XYZ file of C-alpha atoms in Angstrom:
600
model
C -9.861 -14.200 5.532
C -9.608 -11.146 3.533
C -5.617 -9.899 2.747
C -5.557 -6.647 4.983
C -7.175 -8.545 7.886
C -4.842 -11.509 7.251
C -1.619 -8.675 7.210
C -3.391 -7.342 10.402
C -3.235 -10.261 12.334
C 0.085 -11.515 11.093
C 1.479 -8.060 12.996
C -0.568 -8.708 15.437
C 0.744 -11.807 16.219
C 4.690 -10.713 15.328
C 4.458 -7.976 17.776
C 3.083 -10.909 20.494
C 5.630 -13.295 19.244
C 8.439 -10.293 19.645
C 7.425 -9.786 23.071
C 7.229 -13.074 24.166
C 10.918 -13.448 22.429
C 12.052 -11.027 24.153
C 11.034 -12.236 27.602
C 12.593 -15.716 26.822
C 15.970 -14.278 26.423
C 15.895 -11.852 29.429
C 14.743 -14.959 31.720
C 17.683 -16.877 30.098
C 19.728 -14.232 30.639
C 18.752 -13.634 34.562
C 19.578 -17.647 35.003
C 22.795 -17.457 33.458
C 23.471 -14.178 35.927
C 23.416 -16.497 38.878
C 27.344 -18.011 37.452
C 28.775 -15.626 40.119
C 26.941 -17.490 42.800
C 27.394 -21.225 41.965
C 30.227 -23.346 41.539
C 30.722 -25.606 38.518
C 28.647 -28.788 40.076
C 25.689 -26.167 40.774
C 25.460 -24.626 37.966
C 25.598 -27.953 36.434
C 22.105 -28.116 36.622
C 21.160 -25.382 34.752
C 23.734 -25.625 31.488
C 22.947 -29.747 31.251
C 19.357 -29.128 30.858
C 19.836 -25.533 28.610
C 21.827 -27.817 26.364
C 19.841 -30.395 26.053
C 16.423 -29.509 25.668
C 16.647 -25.697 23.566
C 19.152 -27.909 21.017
C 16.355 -30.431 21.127
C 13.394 -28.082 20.510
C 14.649 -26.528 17.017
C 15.534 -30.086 15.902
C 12.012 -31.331 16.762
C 10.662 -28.296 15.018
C 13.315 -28.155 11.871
C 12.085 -31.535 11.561
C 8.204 -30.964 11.568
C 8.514 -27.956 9.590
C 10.314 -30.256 6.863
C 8.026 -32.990 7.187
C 4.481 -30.813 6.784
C 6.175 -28.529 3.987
C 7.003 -31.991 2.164
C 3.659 -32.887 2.126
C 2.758 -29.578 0.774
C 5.123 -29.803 -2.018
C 6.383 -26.629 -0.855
C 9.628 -25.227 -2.469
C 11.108 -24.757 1.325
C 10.934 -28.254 2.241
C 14.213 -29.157 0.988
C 15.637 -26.380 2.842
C 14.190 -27.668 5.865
C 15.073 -31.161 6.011
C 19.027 -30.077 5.790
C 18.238 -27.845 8.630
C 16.728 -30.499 10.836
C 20.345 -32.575 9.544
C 22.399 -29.930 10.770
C 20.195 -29.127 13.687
C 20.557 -32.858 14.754
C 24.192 -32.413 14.632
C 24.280 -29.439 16.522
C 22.043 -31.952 19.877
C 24.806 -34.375 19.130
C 27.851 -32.124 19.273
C 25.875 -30.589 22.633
C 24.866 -34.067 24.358
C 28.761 -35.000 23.389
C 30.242 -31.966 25.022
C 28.071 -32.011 28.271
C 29.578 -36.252 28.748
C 33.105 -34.675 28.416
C 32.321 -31.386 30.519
C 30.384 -33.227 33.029
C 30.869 -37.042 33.029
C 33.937 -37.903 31.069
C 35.837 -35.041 32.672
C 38.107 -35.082 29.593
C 38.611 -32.271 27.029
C 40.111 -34.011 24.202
C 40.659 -31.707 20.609
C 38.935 -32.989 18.218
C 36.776 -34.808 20.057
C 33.447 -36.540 18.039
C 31.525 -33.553 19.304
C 33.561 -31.360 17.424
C 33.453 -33.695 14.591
C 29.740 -32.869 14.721
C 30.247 -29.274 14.936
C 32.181 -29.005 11.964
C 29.431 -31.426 10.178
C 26.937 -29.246 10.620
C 27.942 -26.137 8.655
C 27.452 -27.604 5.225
C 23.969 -28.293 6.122
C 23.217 -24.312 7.406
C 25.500 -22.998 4.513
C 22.915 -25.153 1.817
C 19.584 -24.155 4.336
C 20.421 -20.513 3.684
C 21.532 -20.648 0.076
C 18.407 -22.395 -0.683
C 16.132 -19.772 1.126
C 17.916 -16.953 -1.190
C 17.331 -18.974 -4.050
C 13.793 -17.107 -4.732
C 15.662 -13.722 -4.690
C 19.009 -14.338 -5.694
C 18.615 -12.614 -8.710
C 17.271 -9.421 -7.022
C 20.740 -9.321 -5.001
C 23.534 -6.521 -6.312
C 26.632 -7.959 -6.813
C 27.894 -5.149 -4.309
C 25.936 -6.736 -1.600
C 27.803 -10.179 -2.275
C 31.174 -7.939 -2.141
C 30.016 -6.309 1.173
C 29.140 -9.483 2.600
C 32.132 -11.398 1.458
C 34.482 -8.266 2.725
C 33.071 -8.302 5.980
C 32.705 -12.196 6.428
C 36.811 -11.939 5.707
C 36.976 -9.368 8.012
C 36.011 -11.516 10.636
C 37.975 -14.437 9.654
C 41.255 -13.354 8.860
C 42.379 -12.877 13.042
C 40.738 -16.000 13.906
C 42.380 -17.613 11.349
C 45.682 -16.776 12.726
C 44.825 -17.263 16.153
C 43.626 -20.204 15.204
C 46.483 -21.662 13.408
C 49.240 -20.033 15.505
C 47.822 -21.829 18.657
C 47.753 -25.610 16.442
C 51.090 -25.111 15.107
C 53.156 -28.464 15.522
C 49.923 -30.522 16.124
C 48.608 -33.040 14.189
C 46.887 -32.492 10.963
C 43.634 -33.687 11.228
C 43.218 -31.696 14.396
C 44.865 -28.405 12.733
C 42.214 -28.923 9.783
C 39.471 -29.026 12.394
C 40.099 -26.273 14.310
C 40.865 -24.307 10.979
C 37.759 -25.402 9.754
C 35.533 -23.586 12.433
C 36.667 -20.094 11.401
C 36.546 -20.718 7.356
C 33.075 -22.935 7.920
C 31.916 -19.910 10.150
C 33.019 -17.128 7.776
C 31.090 -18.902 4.601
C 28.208 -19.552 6.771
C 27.838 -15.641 7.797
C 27.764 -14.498 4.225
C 24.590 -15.459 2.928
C 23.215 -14.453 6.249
C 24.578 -10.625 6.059
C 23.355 -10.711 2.527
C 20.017 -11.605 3.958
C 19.803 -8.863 5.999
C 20.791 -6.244 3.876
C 18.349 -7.643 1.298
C 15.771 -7.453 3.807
C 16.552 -3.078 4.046
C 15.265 -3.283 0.941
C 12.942 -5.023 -0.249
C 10.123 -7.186 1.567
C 10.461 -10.321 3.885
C 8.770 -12.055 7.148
C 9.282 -11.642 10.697
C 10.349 -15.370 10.387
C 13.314 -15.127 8.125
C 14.295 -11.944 10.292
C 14.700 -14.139 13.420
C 16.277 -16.658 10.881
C 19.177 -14.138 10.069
C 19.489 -13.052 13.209
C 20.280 -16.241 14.823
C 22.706 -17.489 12.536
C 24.530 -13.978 12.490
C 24.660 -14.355 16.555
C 25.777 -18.005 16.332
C 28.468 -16.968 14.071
C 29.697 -14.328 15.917
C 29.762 -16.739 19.177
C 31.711 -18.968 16.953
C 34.982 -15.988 17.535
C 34.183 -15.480 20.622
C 34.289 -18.669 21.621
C 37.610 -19.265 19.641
C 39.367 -16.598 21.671
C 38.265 -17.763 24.619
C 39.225 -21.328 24.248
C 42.570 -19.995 22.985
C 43.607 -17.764 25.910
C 42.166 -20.814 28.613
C 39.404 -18.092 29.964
C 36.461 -20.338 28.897
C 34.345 -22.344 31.333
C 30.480 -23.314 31.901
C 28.320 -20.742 32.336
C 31.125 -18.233 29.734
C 28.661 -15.310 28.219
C 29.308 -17.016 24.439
C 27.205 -20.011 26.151
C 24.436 -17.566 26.762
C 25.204 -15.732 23.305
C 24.478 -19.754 22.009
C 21.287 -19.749 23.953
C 20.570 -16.351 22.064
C 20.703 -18.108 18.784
C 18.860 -21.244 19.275
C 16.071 -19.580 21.049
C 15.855 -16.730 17.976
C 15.596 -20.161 15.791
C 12.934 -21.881 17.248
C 10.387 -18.797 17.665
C 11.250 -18.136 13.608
C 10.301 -22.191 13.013
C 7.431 -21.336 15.616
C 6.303 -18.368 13.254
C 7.062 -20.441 9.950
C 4.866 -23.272 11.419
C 1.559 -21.617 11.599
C 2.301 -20.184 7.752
C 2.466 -23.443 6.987
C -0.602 -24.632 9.219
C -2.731 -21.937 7.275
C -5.057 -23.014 4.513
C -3.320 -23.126 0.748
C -4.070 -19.573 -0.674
C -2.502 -18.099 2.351
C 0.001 -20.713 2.698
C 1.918 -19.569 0.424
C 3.893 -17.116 2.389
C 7.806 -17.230 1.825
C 10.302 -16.066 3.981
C 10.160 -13.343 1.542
C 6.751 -11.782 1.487
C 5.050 -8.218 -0.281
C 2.452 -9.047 2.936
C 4.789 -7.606 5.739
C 7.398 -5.191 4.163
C 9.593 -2.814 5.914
C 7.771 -2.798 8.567
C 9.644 -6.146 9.368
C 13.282 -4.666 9.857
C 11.872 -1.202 11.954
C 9.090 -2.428 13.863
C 10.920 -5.775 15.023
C 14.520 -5.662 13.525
C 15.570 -2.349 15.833
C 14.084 -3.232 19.194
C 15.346 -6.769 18.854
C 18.978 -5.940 17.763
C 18.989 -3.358 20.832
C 17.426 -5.533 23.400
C 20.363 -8.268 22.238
C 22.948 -6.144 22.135
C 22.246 -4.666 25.841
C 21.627 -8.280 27.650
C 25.110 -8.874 25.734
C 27.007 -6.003 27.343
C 24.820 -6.692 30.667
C 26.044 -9.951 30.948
C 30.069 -9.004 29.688
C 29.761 -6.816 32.293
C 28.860 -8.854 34.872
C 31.525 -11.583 33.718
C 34.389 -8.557 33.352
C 33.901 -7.831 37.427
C 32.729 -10.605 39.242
C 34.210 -13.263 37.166
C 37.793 -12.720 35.443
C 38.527 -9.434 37.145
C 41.703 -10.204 37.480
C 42.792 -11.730 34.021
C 43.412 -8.628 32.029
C 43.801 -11.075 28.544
C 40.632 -12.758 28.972
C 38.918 -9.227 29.450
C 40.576 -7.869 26.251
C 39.315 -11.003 24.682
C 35.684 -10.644 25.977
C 35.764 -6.876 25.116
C 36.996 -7.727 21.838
C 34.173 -10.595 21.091
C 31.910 -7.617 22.585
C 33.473 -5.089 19.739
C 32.776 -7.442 17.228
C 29.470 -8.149 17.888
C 28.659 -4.191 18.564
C 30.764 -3.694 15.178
C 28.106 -6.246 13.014
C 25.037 -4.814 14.287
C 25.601 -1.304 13.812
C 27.542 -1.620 10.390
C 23.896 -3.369 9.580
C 21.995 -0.407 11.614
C 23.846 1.696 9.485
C 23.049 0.221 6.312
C 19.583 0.073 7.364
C 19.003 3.850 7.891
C 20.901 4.741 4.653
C 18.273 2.185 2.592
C 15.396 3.577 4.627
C 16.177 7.149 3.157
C 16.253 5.330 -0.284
C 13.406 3.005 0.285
C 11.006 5.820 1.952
C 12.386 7.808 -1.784
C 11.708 5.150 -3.931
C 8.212 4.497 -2.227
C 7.214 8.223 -2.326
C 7.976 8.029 -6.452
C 6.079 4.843 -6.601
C 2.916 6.641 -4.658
C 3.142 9.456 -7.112
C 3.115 7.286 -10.217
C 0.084 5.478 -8.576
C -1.558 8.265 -8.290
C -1.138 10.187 -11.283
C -1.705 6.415 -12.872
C -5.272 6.572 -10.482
C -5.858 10.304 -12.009
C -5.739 9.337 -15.806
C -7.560 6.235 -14.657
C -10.212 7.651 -12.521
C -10.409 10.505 -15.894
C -10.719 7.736 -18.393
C -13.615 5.689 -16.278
C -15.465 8.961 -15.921
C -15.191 9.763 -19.264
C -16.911 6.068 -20.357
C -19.746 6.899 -17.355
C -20.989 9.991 -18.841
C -20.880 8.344 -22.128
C -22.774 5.269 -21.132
C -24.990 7.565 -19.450
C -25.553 9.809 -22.343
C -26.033 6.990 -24.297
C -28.514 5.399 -21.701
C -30.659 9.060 -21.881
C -30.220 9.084 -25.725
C -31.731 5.576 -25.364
C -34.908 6.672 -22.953
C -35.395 9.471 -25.107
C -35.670 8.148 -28.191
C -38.894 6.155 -26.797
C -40.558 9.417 -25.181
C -39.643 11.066 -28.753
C -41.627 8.663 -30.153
C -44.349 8.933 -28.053
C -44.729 12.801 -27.875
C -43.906 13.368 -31.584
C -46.306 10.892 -32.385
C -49.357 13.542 -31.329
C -48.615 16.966 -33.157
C -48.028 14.880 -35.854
C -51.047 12.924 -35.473
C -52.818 16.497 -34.895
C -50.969 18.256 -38.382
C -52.287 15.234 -40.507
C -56.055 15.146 -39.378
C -55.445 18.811 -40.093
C -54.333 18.778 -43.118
C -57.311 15.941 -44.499
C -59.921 18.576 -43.129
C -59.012 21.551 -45.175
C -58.410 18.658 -48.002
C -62.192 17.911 -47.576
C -63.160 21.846 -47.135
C -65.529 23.017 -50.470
C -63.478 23.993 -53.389
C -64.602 27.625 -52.873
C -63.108 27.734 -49.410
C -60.433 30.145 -48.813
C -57.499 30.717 -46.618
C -58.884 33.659 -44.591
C -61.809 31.073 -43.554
C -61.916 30.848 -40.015
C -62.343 27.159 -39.884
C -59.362 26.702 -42.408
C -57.237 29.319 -40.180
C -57.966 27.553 -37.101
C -56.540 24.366 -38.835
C -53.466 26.391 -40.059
C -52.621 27.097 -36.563
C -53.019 24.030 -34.793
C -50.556 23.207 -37.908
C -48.536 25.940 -36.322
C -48.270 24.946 -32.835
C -47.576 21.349 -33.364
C -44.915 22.381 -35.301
C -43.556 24.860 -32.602
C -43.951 21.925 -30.440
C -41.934 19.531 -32.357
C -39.160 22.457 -32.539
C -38.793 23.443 -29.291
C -38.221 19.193 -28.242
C -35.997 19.056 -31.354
C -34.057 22.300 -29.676
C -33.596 20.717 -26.631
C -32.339 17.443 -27.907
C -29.804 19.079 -30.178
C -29.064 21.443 -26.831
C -28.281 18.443 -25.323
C -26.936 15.863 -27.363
C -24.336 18.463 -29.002
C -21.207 19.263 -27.570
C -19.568 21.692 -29.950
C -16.214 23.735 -29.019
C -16.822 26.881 -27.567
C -16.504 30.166 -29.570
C -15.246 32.855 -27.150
C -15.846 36.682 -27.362
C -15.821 38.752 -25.114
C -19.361 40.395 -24.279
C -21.680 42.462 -22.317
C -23.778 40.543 -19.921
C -26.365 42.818 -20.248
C -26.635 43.121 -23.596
C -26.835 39.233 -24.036
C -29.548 39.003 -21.765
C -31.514 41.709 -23.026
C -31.375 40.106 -26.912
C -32.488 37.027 -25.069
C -35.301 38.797 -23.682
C -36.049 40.377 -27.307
C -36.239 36.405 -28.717
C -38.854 34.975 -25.634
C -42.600 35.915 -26.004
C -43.107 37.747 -22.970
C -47.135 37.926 -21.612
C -48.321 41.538 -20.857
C -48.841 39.967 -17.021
C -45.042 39.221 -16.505
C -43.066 41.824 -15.748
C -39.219 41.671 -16.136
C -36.684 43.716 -14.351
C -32.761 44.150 -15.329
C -30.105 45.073 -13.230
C -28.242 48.306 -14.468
C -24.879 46.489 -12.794
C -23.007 45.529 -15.945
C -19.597 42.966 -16.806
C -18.165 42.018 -19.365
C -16.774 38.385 -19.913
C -15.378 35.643 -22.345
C -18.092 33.303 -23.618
C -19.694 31.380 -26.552
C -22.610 34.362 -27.019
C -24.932 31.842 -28.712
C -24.420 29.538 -26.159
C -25.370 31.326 -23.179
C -27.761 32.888 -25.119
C -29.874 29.723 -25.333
C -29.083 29.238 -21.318
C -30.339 32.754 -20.759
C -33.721 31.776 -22.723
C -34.081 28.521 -21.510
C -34.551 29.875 -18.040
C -36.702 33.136 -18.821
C -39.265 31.132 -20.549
C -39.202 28.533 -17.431
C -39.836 31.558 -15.338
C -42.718 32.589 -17.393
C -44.570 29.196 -17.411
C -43.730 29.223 -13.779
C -46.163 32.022 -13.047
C -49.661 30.717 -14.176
C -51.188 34.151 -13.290
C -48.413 36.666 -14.396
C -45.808 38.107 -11.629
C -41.997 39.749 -11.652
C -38.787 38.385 -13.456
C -35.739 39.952 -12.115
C -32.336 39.586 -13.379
C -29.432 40.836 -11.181
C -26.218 40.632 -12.561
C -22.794 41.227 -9.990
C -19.541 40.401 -10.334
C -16.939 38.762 -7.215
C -13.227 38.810 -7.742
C -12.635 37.272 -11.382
C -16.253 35.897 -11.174
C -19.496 37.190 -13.006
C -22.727 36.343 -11.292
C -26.184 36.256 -12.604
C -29.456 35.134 -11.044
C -32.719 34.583 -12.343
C -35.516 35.487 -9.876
C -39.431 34.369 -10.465
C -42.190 35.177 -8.392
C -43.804 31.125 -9.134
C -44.917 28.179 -7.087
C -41.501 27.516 -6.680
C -39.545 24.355 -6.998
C -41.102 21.203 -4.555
C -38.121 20.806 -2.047
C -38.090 16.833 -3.239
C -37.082 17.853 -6.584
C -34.018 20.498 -5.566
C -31.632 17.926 -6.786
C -32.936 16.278 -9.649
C -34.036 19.184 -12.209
C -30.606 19.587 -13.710
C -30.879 15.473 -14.219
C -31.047 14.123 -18.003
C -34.894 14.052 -18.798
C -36.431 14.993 -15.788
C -39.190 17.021 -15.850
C -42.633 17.970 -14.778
C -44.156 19.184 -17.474
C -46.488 17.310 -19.459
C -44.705 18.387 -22.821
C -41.666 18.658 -21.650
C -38.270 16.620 -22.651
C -36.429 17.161 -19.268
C -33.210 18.383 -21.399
C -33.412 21.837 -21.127
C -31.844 22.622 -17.903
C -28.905 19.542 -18.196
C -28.323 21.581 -21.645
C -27.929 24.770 -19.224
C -25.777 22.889 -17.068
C -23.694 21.373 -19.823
C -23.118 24.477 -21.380
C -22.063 26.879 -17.707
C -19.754 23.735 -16.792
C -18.572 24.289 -20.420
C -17.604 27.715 -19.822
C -15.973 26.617 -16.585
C -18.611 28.258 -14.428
C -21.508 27.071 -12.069
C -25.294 26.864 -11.988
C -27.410 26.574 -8.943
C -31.086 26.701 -7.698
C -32.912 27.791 -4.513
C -36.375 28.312 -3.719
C -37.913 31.561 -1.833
C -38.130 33.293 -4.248
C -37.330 30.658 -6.904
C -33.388 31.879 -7.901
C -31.128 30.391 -10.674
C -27.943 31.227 -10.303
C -25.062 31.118 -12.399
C -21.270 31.814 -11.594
C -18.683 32.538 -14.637
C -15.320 33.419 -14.692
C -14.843 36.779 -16.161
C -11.606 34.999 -18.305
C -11.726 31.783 -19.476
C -8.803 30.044 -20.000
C -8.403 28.840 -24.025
C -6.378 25.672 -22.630
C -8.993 24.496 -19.579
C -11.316 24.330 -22.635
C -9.504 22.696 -25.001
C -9.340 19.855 -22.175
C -13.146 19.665 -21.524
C -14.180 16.176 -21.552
C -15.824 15.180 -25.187
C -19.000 13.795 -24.590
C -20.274 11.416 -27.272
């Protein structure tokens, strides 16, 4: 599969996966609404199996992913493997707290779930680190303060919260329920840093739904704190469905990363950070996703606030807070994201220009080597018909030349047999000058020698150089302009198409030449009353060495081309009557002309 179809379908298949995401979390969301309506044994049933099988599903595929990438030797496998650790903690810690909540009926602090809890931050903390690793150097050292800042942010009133409500326990349990807030806070810094790395530069849907869930697992981490503190939690709490969130954002990013990694080798090789999908990833997916969270969130706060703990003004100040803080992370990242965007779309729009300007010189130079290989390539092809039609006015001078050797000794110039040798002599000679002309015309690209002349007057000395039969007529305009040129330039143009005109017109007829002028333009046309030009040939007479005439080196008219593009002007042909037009600018810039392409 070719890359843009392979891009194509990859946001094809992110904008499916999105929507399908998105579905998943409203229909968790709409089961968790039905708390209101069931007591603790009913809603039993749904929390049990929630916790049991979504915990078990991104362990199964943490564990797979780790397991094929392995076998790949891919660089992520390692990252993997202590994700499907920590993951299998996290089923552990769940299964654990479901017996006490459920079974046991006992809430002891720490219990072994907790235990398990704790256990399994190390193992995310190393899973993220060693996702960054590929783009650690990339990251600003003011995106580690940011993160850092606002990861303390977060921990310093948990902290306290968290130790006031342990003081004059035990140790051990004081360290573990200190540990969830500085585990939480280390754990949310390399994800932050991931996302604002991500406003930046380029990186998969995957790892997007990657950051995401661990920022929203985190940030249920403090609101689950707070709740446990002030005695408001229970089953069915929102920071269960905020949980839910996180897993399920989890195992559609595995679910994405698994059919990378189910792609052949040359495609396969797809990090989390990619050039394939670039910012694309944070606006087309990023936005819609962060809002559709952030509204089930307030939804279901909401819902909790009035038909839940209504009366318990702390526990709503707690719930609004956790609601704050969460509101508080997304849009300090929103924020960030539309100040890069200005940047990025900035940066991208200098990178477009240098691309182009980088295509200009490029597309210049490659032209430049064309004409050249063409010119070469005629040079080539007309060296051989050279050969061929030099060959015979030669061939005719010498067989002159050994007939008047062989004439009697008495024989004199003024002989007519002698003078009829002497100007075959002649003609073969004119022959060979005119093909030399036009190869010289053609092949030589000298810089042009501007004056400024009469139109008029140029074509009229023309006129005075062609020998013009008594049955052609030739008309001039009296219309007269003046205009910069090479005169001995044009003045081989200006011949070059009288005398085509003449040999046009087998039996005599009319030459006109009109000469006008249109805004800073000069205009000249060259009328015959001939055959005309065979409609299949239109585009091909101003070709290198075409031509229909038996003698003919089909250079003339790309020498008359050559030299009006020269001059920064155009030449054109049309039939009925016969017309060769030519357009020149009345001023001719000295610099335009210093840039005209050499032509070897």
């Amino acid at each position: 599969m070719s890359k843009p179809n392979l891009i194509n379908k990859q946001l094809n298949d992110n904008k499916k996966s999105l929507t399908f995401l998105i579905v998943t979390l409203l229909g968790f969301t709409a089961i968790y609404q039905l708390r209101p309506l069931l007591d603790d044994q009913q809603f039993m049933w749904i929390s049990i199996p929630t916790y049991a099988i979504v915990p078990g599903i991104l362990t199964a595929y943490s564990s797979i992913l780790a397991i094929k990438l392995h076998r790949q030797k891919h660089f992520q496998a390692k990252g993997f493997l202590v994700f499907a650790i920590g993951a299998a903690f996290w089923f552990i810690a769940e299964q654990i707290w479901q017996l006490y909540d459920h079974v046991w009926e006992g809430d002891p602090f720490p219990s072994e779930a907790d235990i398990f809890y704790v256990g399994a931050y190390p193992f995310m903390i190393a899973f993220l680190f060693i996702s960054l690793k590929p783009v650690l150097k990339s990251i600003n050292w003011k995106v580690w303060l940011f993160a850092i800042g606002l990861s303390f942010s977060l921990l310093l009133p948990s902290l306290l919260a968290a130790y006031d409500d342990m003081e004059g326990e035990e140790a051990f349990a004081t360290s573990i329920a200190l540990a969830y807030p500085i585990m939480a806070s280390i754990q949310v810094v390399p994800a932050i840093v991931g996302i604002l790395f991500l406003t930046k530069r380029s990186a998969n849907f995957s790892w997007m739904l990657v950051l995401f869930g661990f920022i929203i697992y985190n940030i249920s981490d403090t609101f689950f704190l707070f709740a446990e503190l002030d005695g408001t939690y229970y089953d069915g709490h929102p920071v269960d469905l905020l949980y839910v969130y996180s897993f399920v954002l989890l195992i559609f990013a595995f679910h994405i990363r698994l059919k990378i990694a189910n792609l052949p080798s040359s495609e396969n090789k797809a990090m989390f950070f990619s050039e394939t999908v670039q910012f694309e990833t944070i606006s087309k997916f990023g936005i819609p996703l962060t809002l559709a969270i952030v509204s089930m969130v307030i939804l279901v706060s909401m819902v909790d606030a009035i038909f839940i703990q209504e009366d318990e003004t702390l526990s709503s100040q707690s719930l609004m807070l956790g609601v704050v803080a969460m509101l508080g992370v997304f849009a300090v990242i929103v924020i960030t994201i539309n100040k890069n965007l200005s940047r990025l779309v900035k940066m991208r729009t200098t990178e477009l220009v240098e691309q182009r300007d980088n295509l200009e010189n490029l597309v210049e130079e490659k032209t430049h080597e064309i004409l050249k290989s063409e010119r070469l390539s005629a040079i080539g092809e007309l060296s051989g018909r050279l050969a061929h039609d030099l060959r015979n006015p030669l061939s005719v001078m010498k067989m002159s030349l050994d007939l008047i050797k062989q004439s009697p000794a008495d024989s004199k110039i003024s002989d007519p047999t002698v003078t009829k040798r002497i100007d075959l002599i002649e003609k073969s000679i004119d022959r060979i000058s005119h093909q030399v002309d036009d190869v010289l015309g053609y092949v030589r690209n000298s810089p042009l020698n501007l004056t400024n002349v009469s139109l008029k007057e140029l074509v009229e000395n023309s006129l005075e150089k062609v020998n013009v039969p008594e049955d052609v007529k030739v008309e001039i305009s009296k219309k007269d302009v003046k205009i910069d040129c090479d005169a001995i330039k044009l003045d081989a143009v200006f011949i070059n198409l009288i005398v085509n005109s003449i040999q046009a017109m087998h039996d005599g007829g009319k030459i006109t030449i009109q000469i006008s002028e249109q805004d800073n333009f000069a205009i000249i046309k060259f009328s015959d009353t001939g055959e005309g030009i065979p409609n299949e040939n239109m585009n091909k007479i101003f070709e290198p060495l075409f031509t229909t005439k038996q003698k003919g080196t089909g250079l003339g008219l790309a020498s008359c081309k050559n030299i009006v593009e020269q001059h920064q002007g155009e030449i054109s042909v049309s039939n009925n009557p016969t017309t060769f037009s030519i357009m020149l600018p009345k001023v001719l810039s000295v610099q335009k002309v210093k840039l005209q392409p050499k032509q070897n």
